[in-house]
Short mmCIF file of C-alpha atoms in Angstrom, two decimals:
data_model
loop_
_atom_site.label_atom_id
_atom_site.label_comp_id
_atom_site.label_asym_id
_atom_site.label_seq_id
_atom_site.Cartn_x
_atom_site.Cartn_y
_atom_site.Cartn_z
CA MET A 21 35.36 -49.43 19.95
CA THR A 22 34.01 -47.25 17.19
CA ALA A 23 35.84 -44.40 15.55
CA PRO A 24 34.62 -40.92 16.45
CA ALA A 25 32.27 -39.52 13.85
CA PHE A 26 33.17 -35.90 14.33
CA SER A 27 36.42 -34.83 15.93
CA ALA A 28 39.33 -32.54 15.34
CA ALA A 29 41.53 -35.57 14.79
CA ALA A 30 39.34 -37.03 12.04
CA PRO A 31 41.30 -38.59 9.19
CA SER A 32 41.72 -36.91 5.84
CA PRO A 33 38.72 -37.46 3.58
CA ALA A 34 38.77 -40.16 0.96
CA PRO A 35 39.09 -38.95 -2.63
CA ALA A 36 35.74 -38.00 -4.08
CA PRO A 37 34.67 -37.70 -7.70
CA SER A 38 34.51 -34.20 -9.08
CA LEU A 39 31.04 -32.87 -9.74
CA PRO A 40 30.10 -30.71 -12.75
CA ALA A 41 29.70 -26.99 -12.09
CA TRP A 42 25.97 -27.08 -12.81
CA VAL A 43 25.49 -29.54 -9.96
CA TRP A 44 27.06 -27.05 -7.57
CA VAL A 45 24.83 -24.30 -8.97
CA LYS A 46 21.81 -26.52 -8.30
CA VAL A 47 22.98 -27.44 -4.81
CA PHE A 48 23.67 -23.80 -3.96
CA THR A 49 20.31 -22.63 -5.31
CA ARG A 50 18.56 -25.31 -3.30
CA LEU A 51 20.49 -24.19 -0.21
CA LEU A 52 18.63 -20.89 -0.47
CA ALA A 53 15.40 -22.89 -0.02
CA ILE A 54 16.72 -25.32 2.58
CA GLN A 55 14.02 -24.33 5.10
CA GLY A 56 11.17 -24.77 2.60
CA ALA A 57 9.67 -27.77 4.42
CA TRP A 58 10.84 -26.82 7.94
CA ASN A 59 8.63 -28.42 10.58
CA TYR A 60 8.65 -29.21 14.31
CA GLU A 61 9.43 -32.92 13.81
CA SER A 62 12.27 -33.34 11.29
CA LEU A 63 13.24 -29.62 11.37
CA LEU A 64 15.76 -29.07 8.56
CA GLY A 65 15.97 -32.78 7.62
CA ASN A 66 13.97 -32.74 4.40
CA GLY A 67 15.87 -29.64 3.29
CA ILE A 68 19.20 -31.43 3.66
CA GLY A 69 17.98 -34.29 1.45
CA PHE A 70 16.56 -31.77 -1.02
CA CYS A 71 19.89 -29.92 -1.29
CA LEU A 72 21.97 -33.10 -1.59
CA GLU A 73 19.76 -34.75 -4.22
CA PRO A 74 21.50 -33.30 -7.32
CA ALA A 75 24.88 -34.53 -6.03
CA LEU A 76 23.57 -37.94 -4.93
CA ARG A 77 22.49 -38.68 -8.50
CA TYR A 78 26.18 -39.44 -9.10
CA LEU A 79 26.09 -42.45 -6.78
CA PRO A 80 26.48 -45.84 -8.48
CA GLY A 81 23.25 -46.78 -10.25
CA GLY A 82 21.96 -43.20 -10.49
CA VAL A 83 18.56 -42.17 -9.16
CA HIS A 84 17.17 -45.69 -9.52
CA GLY A 85 20.04 -47.34 -7.67
CA ALA A 86 19.89 -48.69 -4.12
CA ALA A 87 22.76 -46.44 -3.03
CA PHE A 88 20.83 -43.32 -4.06
CA LYS A 89 17.62 -44.39 -2.32
CA GLU A 90 19.44 -45.31 0.89
CA ALA A 91 21.33 -42.02 0.87
CA ILE A 92 18.18 -39.94 0.23
CA ALA A 93 16.34 -41.72 3.07
CA ARG A 94 19.30 -41.19 5.43
CA GLU A 95 19.84 -37.54 4.54
CA SER A 96 16.16 -36.56 4.78
CA ALA A 97 15.88 -37.62 8.41
CA TYR A 98 15.90 -35.20 11.37
CA PHE A 99 18.57 -32.50 11.19
CA ASN A 100 19.02 -29.18 12.91
CA ALA A 101 21.45 -26.39 12.10
CA HIS A 102 21.54 -22.73 11.31
CA PRO A 103 20.23 -22.46 7.73
CA TYR A 104 23.32 -20.67 6.44
CA LEU A 105 25.86 -22.97 8.11
CA ALA A 106 23.86 -26.00 6.98
CA SER A 107 25.91 -25.51 3.80
CA VAL A 108 28.87 -26.99 5.72
CA ALA A 109 26.81 -30.11 6.42
CA VAL A 110 25.58 -30.35 2.83
CA GLY A 111 29.13 -30.13 1.45
CA ALA A 112 30.54 -32.61 3.96
CA LEU A 113 27.67 -35.08 3.58
CA ALA A 114 27.86 -34.95 -0.22
CA ARG A 115 31.56 -35.77 0.05
CA ALA A 116 30.93 -38.59 2.51
CA GLU A 117 28.11 -40.16 0.50
CA LEU A 118 29.99 -39.99 -2.80
CA SER A 119 33.15 -41.35 -1.16
CA GLY A 120 31.29 -44.43 0.05
CA VAL A 121 31.69 -43.76 3.77
CA PRO A 122 29.75 -46.41 5.78
CA ALA A 123 26.17 -45.45 6.63
CA ASP A 124 26.54 -45.74 10.42
CA ARG A 125 29.48 -43.34 10.36
CA ILE A 126 27.57 -40.82 8.26
CA GLU A 127 24.63 -40.99 10.65
CA ARG A 128 26.85 -40.38 13.69
CA PHE A 129 28.53 -37.51 11.84
CA ARG A 130 25.13 -35.94 11.06
CA THR A 131 24.12 -36.17 14.71
CA ALA A 132 27.38 -34.65 15.93
CA LEU A 133 27.22 -31.79 13.44
CA CYS A 134 23.82 -30.43 14.53
CA GLY A 135 24.89 -28.71 17.76
CA PRO A 136 27.91 -26.73 16.55
CA LEU A 137 26.30 -25.60 13.30
CA GLY A 138 23.24 -24.38 15.19
CA SER A 139 24.86 -22.49 18.03
CA VAL A 140 27.69 -20.92 16.03
CA GLY A 141 25.32 -19.77 13.28
CA ASP A 142 22.78 -18.34 15.71
CA ARG A 143 25.41 -16.28 17.51
CA LEU A 144 27.23 -15.19 14.37
CA VAL A 145 24.22 -14.35 12.18
CA TRP A 146 20.97 -13.86 14.12
CA ALA A 147 22.58 -12.27 17.19
CA GLY A 148 25.46 -10.61 15.34
CA TRP A 149 25.57 -9.87 11.65
CA LEU A 150 21.84 -9.23 11.15
CA PRO A 151 21.44 -6.65 13.95
CA PHE A 152 24.79 -5.12 12.96
CA ALA A 153 23.69 -4.60 9.33
CA SER A 154 20.32 -3.34 10.53
CA LEU A 155 21.85 -0.82 12.95
CA ILE A 156 24.35 0.47 10.36
CA SER A 157 21.43 1.10 7.99
CA LEU A 158 19.48 2.82 10.76
CA ALA A 159 22.50 5.03 11.44
CA ALA A 160 22.56 5.94 7.73
CA PHE A 161 18.87 6.80 7.99
CA GLY A 162 19.56 8.92 11.06
CA LEU A 163 22.25 10.78 9.14
CA GLY A 164 19.72 11.71 6.48
CA ALA A 165 20.15 9.01 3.82
CA ARG A 166 17.33 8.64 1.28
CA PRO A 167 15.17 5.48 1.17
CA LEU A 168 17.02 3.77 -1.67
CA LEU A 169 20.41 4.31 -0.01
CA VAL A 170 19.17 3.05 3.38
CA ILE A 171 17.81 -0.22 2.02
CA GLY A 172 20.77 -0.54 -0.38
CA ILE A 173 23.26 -0.32 2.50
CA PHE A 174 21.36 -2.95 4.44
CA LEU A 175 20.92 -5.43 1.59
CA VAL A 176 24.49 -5.16 0.27
CA LEU A 177 26.11 -5.31 3.71
CA TYR A 178 23.96 -8.14 5.05
CA ASN A 179 24.11 -10.29 1.94
CA ALA A 180 27.86 -9.86 1.52
CA GLY A 181 28.20 -11.76 4.78
CA HIS A 182 25.26 -14.08 4.16
CA LEU A 183 26.30 -15.33 0.73
CA ALA A 184 29.99 -15.50 1.64
CA LEU A 185 29.10 -17.70 4.62
CA ARG A 186 27.00 -20.06 2.52
CA ILE A 187 29.66 -20.34 -0.21
CA TRP A 188 32.45 -20.83 2.33
CA GLY A 189 30.42 -23.49 4.14
CA LEU A 190 29.68 -25.50 1.03
CA ARG A 191 33.28 -25.28 -0.12
CA VAL A 192 34.84 -26.20 3.21
CA GLY A 193 32.35 -29.02 3.75
CA TRP A 194 33.08 -30.56 0.36
CA THR A 195 36.86 -30.07 0.71
CA ARG A 196 37.13 -31.52 4.22
CA GLY A 197 34.34 -34.09 4.27
CA LEU A 198 34.06 -35.83 7.64
CA ALA A 199 37.23 -34.00 8.72
CA VAL A 200 35.39 -30.66 8.71
CA ALA A 201 35.69 -30.15 12.50
CA PRO A 202 38.93 -28.10 12.41
CA ALA A 203 37.29 -25.72 9.92
CA LEU A 204 34.65 -24.96 12.52
CA GLY A 205 37.47 -23.78 14.76
CA ASN A 206 38.14 -21.04 12.19
CA PRO A 207 38.87 -17.77 14.05
CA LEU A 208 35.99 -16.12 12.19
CA LEU A 209 33.54 -18.59 13.69
CA ARG A 210 35.13 -18.78 17.15
CA ARG A 211 35.91 -15.13 17.80
CA GLY A 212 33.76 -13.52 15.09
CA PRO A 213 30.54 -13.38 17.13
CA ALA A 214 32.21 -11.40 19.93
CA HIS A 215 33.79 -8.93 17.47
CA VAL A 216 30.52 -8.50 15.59
CA ALA A 217 28.66 -8.04 18.90
CA ARG A 218 31.01 -5.22 19.95
CA ALA A 219 30.71 -3.54 16.53
CA ALA A 220 26.91 -3.90 16.69
CA ALA A 221 26.85 -2.43 20.21
CA ALA A 222 28.76 0.62 18.95
CA ALA A 223 26.46 0.87 15.93
CA ALA A 224 23.44 0.70 18.24
CA GLY A 225 24.83 3.55 20.32
CA VAL A 226 25.28 5.74 17.23
CA ALA A 227 22.08 4.72 15.45
CA LEU A 228 19.48 5.01 18.22
CA PRO A 229 19.72 8.75 19.02
CA LEU A 230 20.18 9.68 15.35
CA THR A 231 17.18 7.60 14.27
CA ALA A 232 15.00 8.96 17.05
CA ALA A 233 15.93 12.53 16.11
CA ARG A 234 15.08 12.09 12.43
CA VAL A 235 11.74 10.36 13.04
CA LEU A 236 10.76 12.82 15.76
CA ASP A 237 11.63 15.88 13.69
CA GLY A 238 11.07 18.07 16.76
CA GLY A 239 13.08 20.34 19.05
CA PRO A 240 16.00 19.27 21.27
CA ALA A 241 13.92 19.41 24.44
CA LEU A 242 11.36 16.91 23.13
CA LEU A 243 14.17 14.69 21.82
CA ALA A 244 15.81 14.72 25.25
CA VAL A 245 12.51 13.72 26.88
CA VAL A 246 12.06 10.88 24.37
CA LEU A 247 15.61 9.57 24.79
CA VAL A 248 15.48 9.67 28.59
CA GLY A 249 12.05 8.04 28.53
CA ALA A 250 13.32 5.35 26.15
CA ALA A 251 16.29 4.69 28.43
CA LEU A 252 13.99 4.25 31.45
CA VAL A 253 11.57 1.96 29.60
CA SER A 254 14.48 -0.08 28.22
CA ILE A 255 15.78 -0.65 31.77
CA LEU A 256 12.33 -1.91 32.71
CA LEU A 257 12.27 -4.19 29.65
CA VAL A 258 15.69 -5.63 30.51
CA ARG A 259 14.46 -6.36 34.04
CA VAL A 260 11.38 -8.21 32.76
CA HIS A 261 13.29 -9.92 29.95
CA GLY A 262 11.84 -13.34 29.20
CA ARG A 263 8.45 -12.45 30.67
CA VAL A 264 7.37 -9.60 28.40
CA GLU A 265 8.08 -9.40 24.67
CA GLY A 266 8.98 -5.91 23.50
CA TYR A 267 6.83 -5.97 20.39
CA LYS A 268 3.72 -7.06 22.30
CA LEU A 269 4.22 -4.32 24.88
CA ALA A 270 4.64 -1.80 22.05
CA LEU A 271 1.51 -3.12 20.33
CA VAL A 272 -0.64 -2.80 23.45
CA LEU A 273 0.65 0.65 24.42
CA ILE A 274 0.41 2.10 20.90
CA ALA A 275 -3.12 0.67 20.57
CA LEU A 276 -4.10 2.35 23.86
CA PHE A 277 -2.53 5.60 22.68
CA ALA A 278 -4.50 5.42 19.41
CA LEU A 279 -7.73 4.79 21.30
CA LEU A 280 -7.01 7.73 23.58
CA SER A 281 -6.34 9.94 20.57
CA VAL A 282 -9.67 9.19 18.92
CA ALA A 283 -11.72 9.06 22.14
CA ARG A 284 -10.75 12.33 23.76
CA MET B 18 -8.76 -0.97 -2.85
CA THR B 19 -7.21 -1.57 -6.27
CA GLU B 20 -3.86 -1.97 -4.55
CA LEU B 21 -4.96 -5.08 -2.63
CA LEU B 22 -3.98 -7.76 -5.16
CA PRO B 23 -0.57 -6.25 -6.03
CA LEU B 24 0.11 -5.86 -2.30
CA MET B 25 -0.82 -9.51 -1.70
CA LEU B 26 1.72 -10.49 -4.35
CA LEU B 27 4.38 -8.28 -2.76
CA GLY B 28 3.51 -9.63 0.69
CA ALA B 29 3.75 -13.19 -0.61
CA VAL B 30 7.22 -12.73 -2.09
CA ILE B 31 8.44 -10.86 0.98
CA GLY B 32 6.80 -13.27 3.44
CA LEU B 33 8.48 -16.18 1.67
CA ASP B 34 11.87 -14.58 2.33
CA VAL B 35 11.37 -14.60 6.11
CA VAL B 36 12.11 -18.31 6.48
CA CYS B 37 11.80 -20.30 3.27
CA PHE B 38 13.43 -18.60 0.29
CA PRO B 39 15.97 -17.02 -0.12
CA GLN B 40 16.41 -15.43 3.34
CA MET B 41 18.23 -12.44 1.85
CA MET B 42 16.36 -10.34 4.39
CA TYR B 43 14.48 -8.07 2.04
CA SER B 44 11.73 -9.13 4.43
CA ARG B 45 13.23 -6.94 7.15
CA PRO B 46 10.81 -4.12 8.02
CA LEU B 47 13.33 -1.49 6.91
CA VAL B 48 13.25 -2.89 3.37
CA ALA B 49 9.76 -4.37 3.13
CA ALA B 50 7.87 -1.34 4.43
CA THR B 51 9.87 0.98 2.17
CA LEU B 52 9.13 -1.21 -0.86
CA ALA B 53 5.44 -1.33 0.07
CA GLY B 54 5.38 2.45 0.50
CA ALA B 55 7.06 2.90 -2.88
CA PHE B 56 4.59 0.43 -4.35
CA VAL B 57 1.64 2.64 -3.44
CA GLY B 58 3.42 5.92 -4.13
CA ASP B 59 5.20 7.12 -0.99
CA ALA B 60 8.53 5.43 -0.24
CA THR B 61 9.50 7.98 2.43
CA ARG B 62 6.42 7.30 4.54
CA GLY B 63 6.99 3.57 4.09
CA LEU B 64 10.57 4.05 5.24
CA LEU B 65 9.46 5.85 8.40
CA VAL B 66 7.18 2.96 9.32
CA GLY B 67 9.94 0.51 8.35
CA VAL B 68 12.50 2.24 10.58
CA LEU B 69 10.19 2.10 13.61
CA LEU B 70 9.27 -1.54 13.01
CA GLU B 71 12.94 -2.38 12.41
CA LEU B 72 13.86 -0.94 15.81
CA ILE B 73 11.27 -3.20 17.42
CA ALA B 74 12.24 -6.20 15.27
CA ILE B 75 15.86 -6.09 16.47
CA ALA B 76 14.63 -7.87 19.59
CA THR B 77 13.44 -10.86 17.53
CA LEU B 78 15.99 -13.66 17.37
CA PRO B 79 14.73 -16.49 15.13
CA PHE B 80 16.64 -19.23 16.92
CA GLY B 81 15.77 -22.79 15.90
CA ALA B 82 12.19 -23.72 16.73
CA SER B 83 11.40 -20.56 18.71
CA ARG B 84 8.15 -18.74 17.97
CA TYR B 85 8.49 -15.20 16.72
CA PRO B 86 6.49 -12.50 14.91
CA GLU B 87 6.53 -12.52 11.11
CA TRP B 88 7.88 -9.10 10.15
CA GLY B 89 7.91 -9.40 6.35
CA SER B 90 4.23 -9.39 5.45
CA ALA B 91 3.58 -7.21 8.50
CA ALA B 92 5.91 -4.49 7.24
CA VAL B 93 4.22 -4.58 3.84
CA VAL B 94 0.84 -4.01 5.50
CA GLY B 95 2.14 -1.27 7.83
CA GLY B 96 4.13 0.57 5.16
CA ALA B 97 1.33 0.36 2.61
CA ILE B 98 -1.33 1.59 5.04
CA ALA B 99 0.72 4.62 6.10
CA ALA B 100 1.54 5.46 2.49
CA THR B 101 -2.00 4.91 1.16
CA LEU B 102 -3.78 7.07 3.71
CA HIS B 103 -2.83 10.12 1.61
CA THR B 104 -3.18 12.48 4.50
CA ASP B 105 -0.78 14.58 6.52
CA ARG B 106 -2.64 13.93 9.76
CA ALA B 107 -0.37 13.35 12.70
CA GLY B 108 -1.28 9.75 13.46
CA VAL B 109 -0.55 8.21 10.06
CA ILE B 110 2.90 6.82 10.90
CA THR B 111 1.67 5.65 14.30
CA LEU B 112 -1.24 3.82 12.66
CA GLY B 113 1.09 2.21 10.12
CA VAL B 114 3.29 0.92 12.93
CA LEU B 115 0.26 -0.29 14.86
CA ALA B 116 -1.04 -2.18 11.80
CA GLY B 117 2.42 -3.68 11.27
CA LEU B 118 2.68 -4.86 14.88
CA ALA B 119 -0.78 -6.43 14.83
CA THR B 120 -0.01 -8.22 11.56
CA ALA B 121 3.36 -9.40 12.86
CA TRP B 122 1.63 -10.97 15.86
CA ALA B 123 -0.91 -12.76 13.66
CA GLY B 124 1.84 -13.69 11.21
CA GLY B 125 3.78 -15.48 13.93
CA TRP B 126 0.73 -17.66 14.54
CA THR B 127 0.43 -18.45 10.81
CA LEU B 128 4.08 -19.55 10.73
CA VAL B 129 3.41 -22.01 13.55
CA LYS B 130 0.38 -23.41 11.70
CA LEU B 131 2.41 -23.74 8.48
CA ARG B 132 5.10 -25.70 10.30
CA GLN B 133 2.48 -28.00 11.81
CA TRP B 134 1.02 -28.49 8.33
CA ASN B 135 4.50 -29.30 6.97
CA ALA B 136 4.92 -31.89 9.74
CA TYR B 137 1.54 -33.43 8.87
CA LEU B 138 2.55 -33.71 5.20
CA ALA B 139 5.89 -35.24 6.17
CA ARG B 140 4.17 -37.85 8.38
CA ARG B 141 1.89 -38.79 5.50
CA ARG B 142 4.89 -39.22 3.20
CA ARG B 143 6.99 -41.07 5.79
CA PRO B 144 6.89 -44.49 4.02
CA ALA B 145 8.05 -42.91 0.75
CA LEU B 146 10.76 -40.92 2.55
CA ASP B 147 12.00 -44.05 4.31
CA ALA B 148 12.13 -45.80 0.94
CA GLY B 149 14.33 -43.01 -0.43
CA ALA B 150 11.84 -41.66 -2.97
CA ARG B 151 13.31 -38.46 -4.41
CA GLY B 152 9.82 -37.38 -5.51
CA ALA B 153 8.68 -37.36 -1.89
CA VAL B 154 11.62 -35.20 -0.76
CA ILE B 155 11.24 -32.70 -3.60
CA GLY B 156 7.43 -32.73 -3.34
CA LEU B 157 7.51 -31.92 0.38
CA GLN B 158 9.93 -29.08 -0.20
CA LEU B 159 7.79 -27.60 -2.99
CA ALA B 160 4.62 -28.05 -0.93
CA GLY B 161 6.22 -26.19 1.97
CA LEU B 162 7.41 -23.35 -0.26
CA THR B 163 4.00 -23.06 -1.93
CA GLY B 164 2.25 -23.17 1.42
CA ASP B 165 4.40 -20.35 2.73
CA LEU B 166 3.79 -18.25 -0.38
CA VAL B 167 0.02 -18.71 -0.02
CA ARG B 168 0.19 -18.09 3.74
CA ALA B 169 2.00 -14.78 3.26
CA ALA B 170 -0.33 -13.66 0.45
CA LEU B 171 -3.45 -14.41 2.49
CA LEU B 172 -2.02 -12.83 5.61
CA THR B 173 -1.16 -9.64 3.71
CA GLY B 174 -4.52 -9.55 1.96
CA VAL B 175 -6.65 -10.19 5.04
CA ALA B 176 -4.63 -7.86 7.27
CA TYR B 177 -4.71 -5.03 4.74
CA ALA B 178 -8.39 -5.48 3.95
CA VAL B 179 -9.31 -5.45 7.66
CA LEU B 180 -6.87 -2.86 8.97
CA PHE B 181 -6.96 -0.26 6.20
CA PRO B 182 -10.60 0.80 6.81
CA VAL B 183 -9.89 0.87 10.56
CA ALA B 184 -6.83 3.06 9.94
CA VAL B 185 -8.86 5.43 7.72
CA HIS B 186 -11.44 5.81 10.49
CA LEU B 187 -8.82 6.33 13.21
CA ALA B 188 -6.82 8.80 11.10
CA GLY B 189 -9.97 10.84 10.55
CA ALA B 190 -10.67 11.05 14.28
CA TRP B 191 -7.04 11.48 15.39
CA SER B 192 -6.75 14.34 17.88
CA PHE B 193 -3.13 14.48 19.03
CA SER B 194 -0.77 16.78 17.15
CA GLY B 195 2.36 15.58 15.38
CA PRO B 196 5.04 15.74 18.11
CA PRO B 197 3.22 13.71 20.80
CA SER B 198 2.02 11.21 18.19
CA ARG B 199 5.52 10.57 16.95
CA SER B 200 7.19 10.81 20.34
CA VAL B 201 5.15 7.96 21.88
CA VAL B 202 5.92 5.51 19.09
CA ILE B 203 9.61 6.49 18.77
CA LEU B 204 10.03 6.30 22.56
CA LEU B 205 8.66 2.75 22.63
CA ALA B 206 10.57 1.62 19.52
CA THR B 207 13.85 3.04 20.84
CA ALA B 208 13.26 1.45 24.24
CA VAL B 209 12.64 -1.98 22.69
CA ALA B 210 15.74 -1.62 20.49
CA THR B 211 17.92 -0.45 23.39
CA SER B 212 16.85 -3.31 25.65
CA ALA B 213 17.36 -5.76 22.77
CA ALA B 214 20.85 -4.40 22.14
CA TRP B 215 21.66 -4.86 25.81
CA VAL B 216 20.27 -8.39 25.98
CA ILE B 217 22.00 -9.49 22.76
CA PHE B 218 25.39 -7.83 23.12
CA HIS B 219 26.12 -7.35 26.82
CA SER B 220 27.83 -10.74 27.20
CA ALA B 221 30.57 -9.75 24.72
CA ARG B 222 33.54 -8.39 26.66
CA GLY B 223 33.61 -4.59 26.59
CA ALA B 224 30.38 -4.29 24.59
CA ARG B 225 28.82 -1.90 27.11
CA TRP B 226 31.73 0.51 26.56
CA TYR B 227 31.37 0.23 22.80
CA PHE B 228 27.68 1.04 23.24
CA ALA B 229 28.43 4.00 25.49
CA GLY B 230 31.04 5.25 23.01
CA GLY B 231 28.52 4.87 20.20
CA VAL B 232 25.92 6.88 22.13
CA ALA B 233 28.50 9.63 22.70
CA VAL B 234 29.31 9.73 18.98
CA GLY B 235 25.61 9.72 18.08
CA LEU B 236 24.82 12.61 20.44
CA LEU B 237 27.87 14.52 19.20
CA LEU B 238 26.69 14.11 15.62
CA LEU B 239 23.29 15.46 16.65
CA LEU B 240 24.89 18.48 18.27
CA VAL B 241 27.11 19.39 15.32
CA ARG B 242 24.38 18.97 12.67
#
């Protein structure tokens, strides 16, 4: 019977050597480019190897040693995760490799880590924090903010969460190693997506009418017509969800409108 | 078109942010179109295009290997076209949004091709990767980043070069006045954003009430302003 690679009851990590600060700077900078070679076959795999490479140089024998080459080959294989939460994997895998954890255990750990880091990250970031930051900025626009303030609000708000998540992930991965599972039960990751979704829903409610009013720059009657029309079309879009993409529908209808405008 | 080369550079840097580096989301339409507008002299017009594209882009969820429009370079093209037209004709913002949407559609296709190219390069380097060659890992990453930079630059350049003359022609022949021109595009953008908000958030307990409360606050703010 083999030990589980990834469970809440995983043992405490073996002591690992400390790495110089510049190595962490390199690893973190590379994390920002983790999707540089993303493809439909190995997905994020090459990016994981790329991010780990500065840390793996500290394996016995250095970059020319067998341990380094085996680790690079192992870590560059197929991997899938949300790009921001991949920092958890990079931290944990660096710890495991430098602690001399057996290869088969590392490979099982990598496999087990893919699912949680993908689904949690997608819900928390792509379906939560990103639309939330976007809608807050749109609300600021609707309230009359100038261009610099609108984009400043978005970039500061979004990246406060983005960079904090990457730094937290790298830190918790390195600290916990293969015992990182309990950290993924962090309340922020478990309940955060639902809280962010509710906040984003409220922000959407505030932002949409305000944004429409500022762009339209017309009277209240026309605004009412636009908002009611938008509500009706949105109901239709929800009903055909999965069959029609909103942006393609908008592209076709706006193109037809433009043709009508020049043809009449 | 003296602005073409600088816009290609801007589109390249912004397109790279969409997936590859550093994903700080200055490639979101709200930011990218505003920057492009400012680049050619009219940040406010760029922002208007960016806001409308951002509403539509909320529906895009870049999950895993899903295929989605590329909004970064697209917003640069849309924002720059609206800002460069130098006319107060009613259809300028609408044409900027239209150019942005068309470029986003094409951009999604270029992302797929880039990923297939990355896979081809990785297959070619498979023996070196299996042997643990650090040069192969780093080389593939740099090739992917360079490929994306070039992809975004070419996309921006081609889209702008093709769509700008079309937009000039259409703006000259535009017949609708301002309110109907704006109302059609804002109606569609708001509808896409509202349906996206519903699809994304409705599964969170109580989210529909938060949305309804938000709408009430938004309408109240409109009334008191």
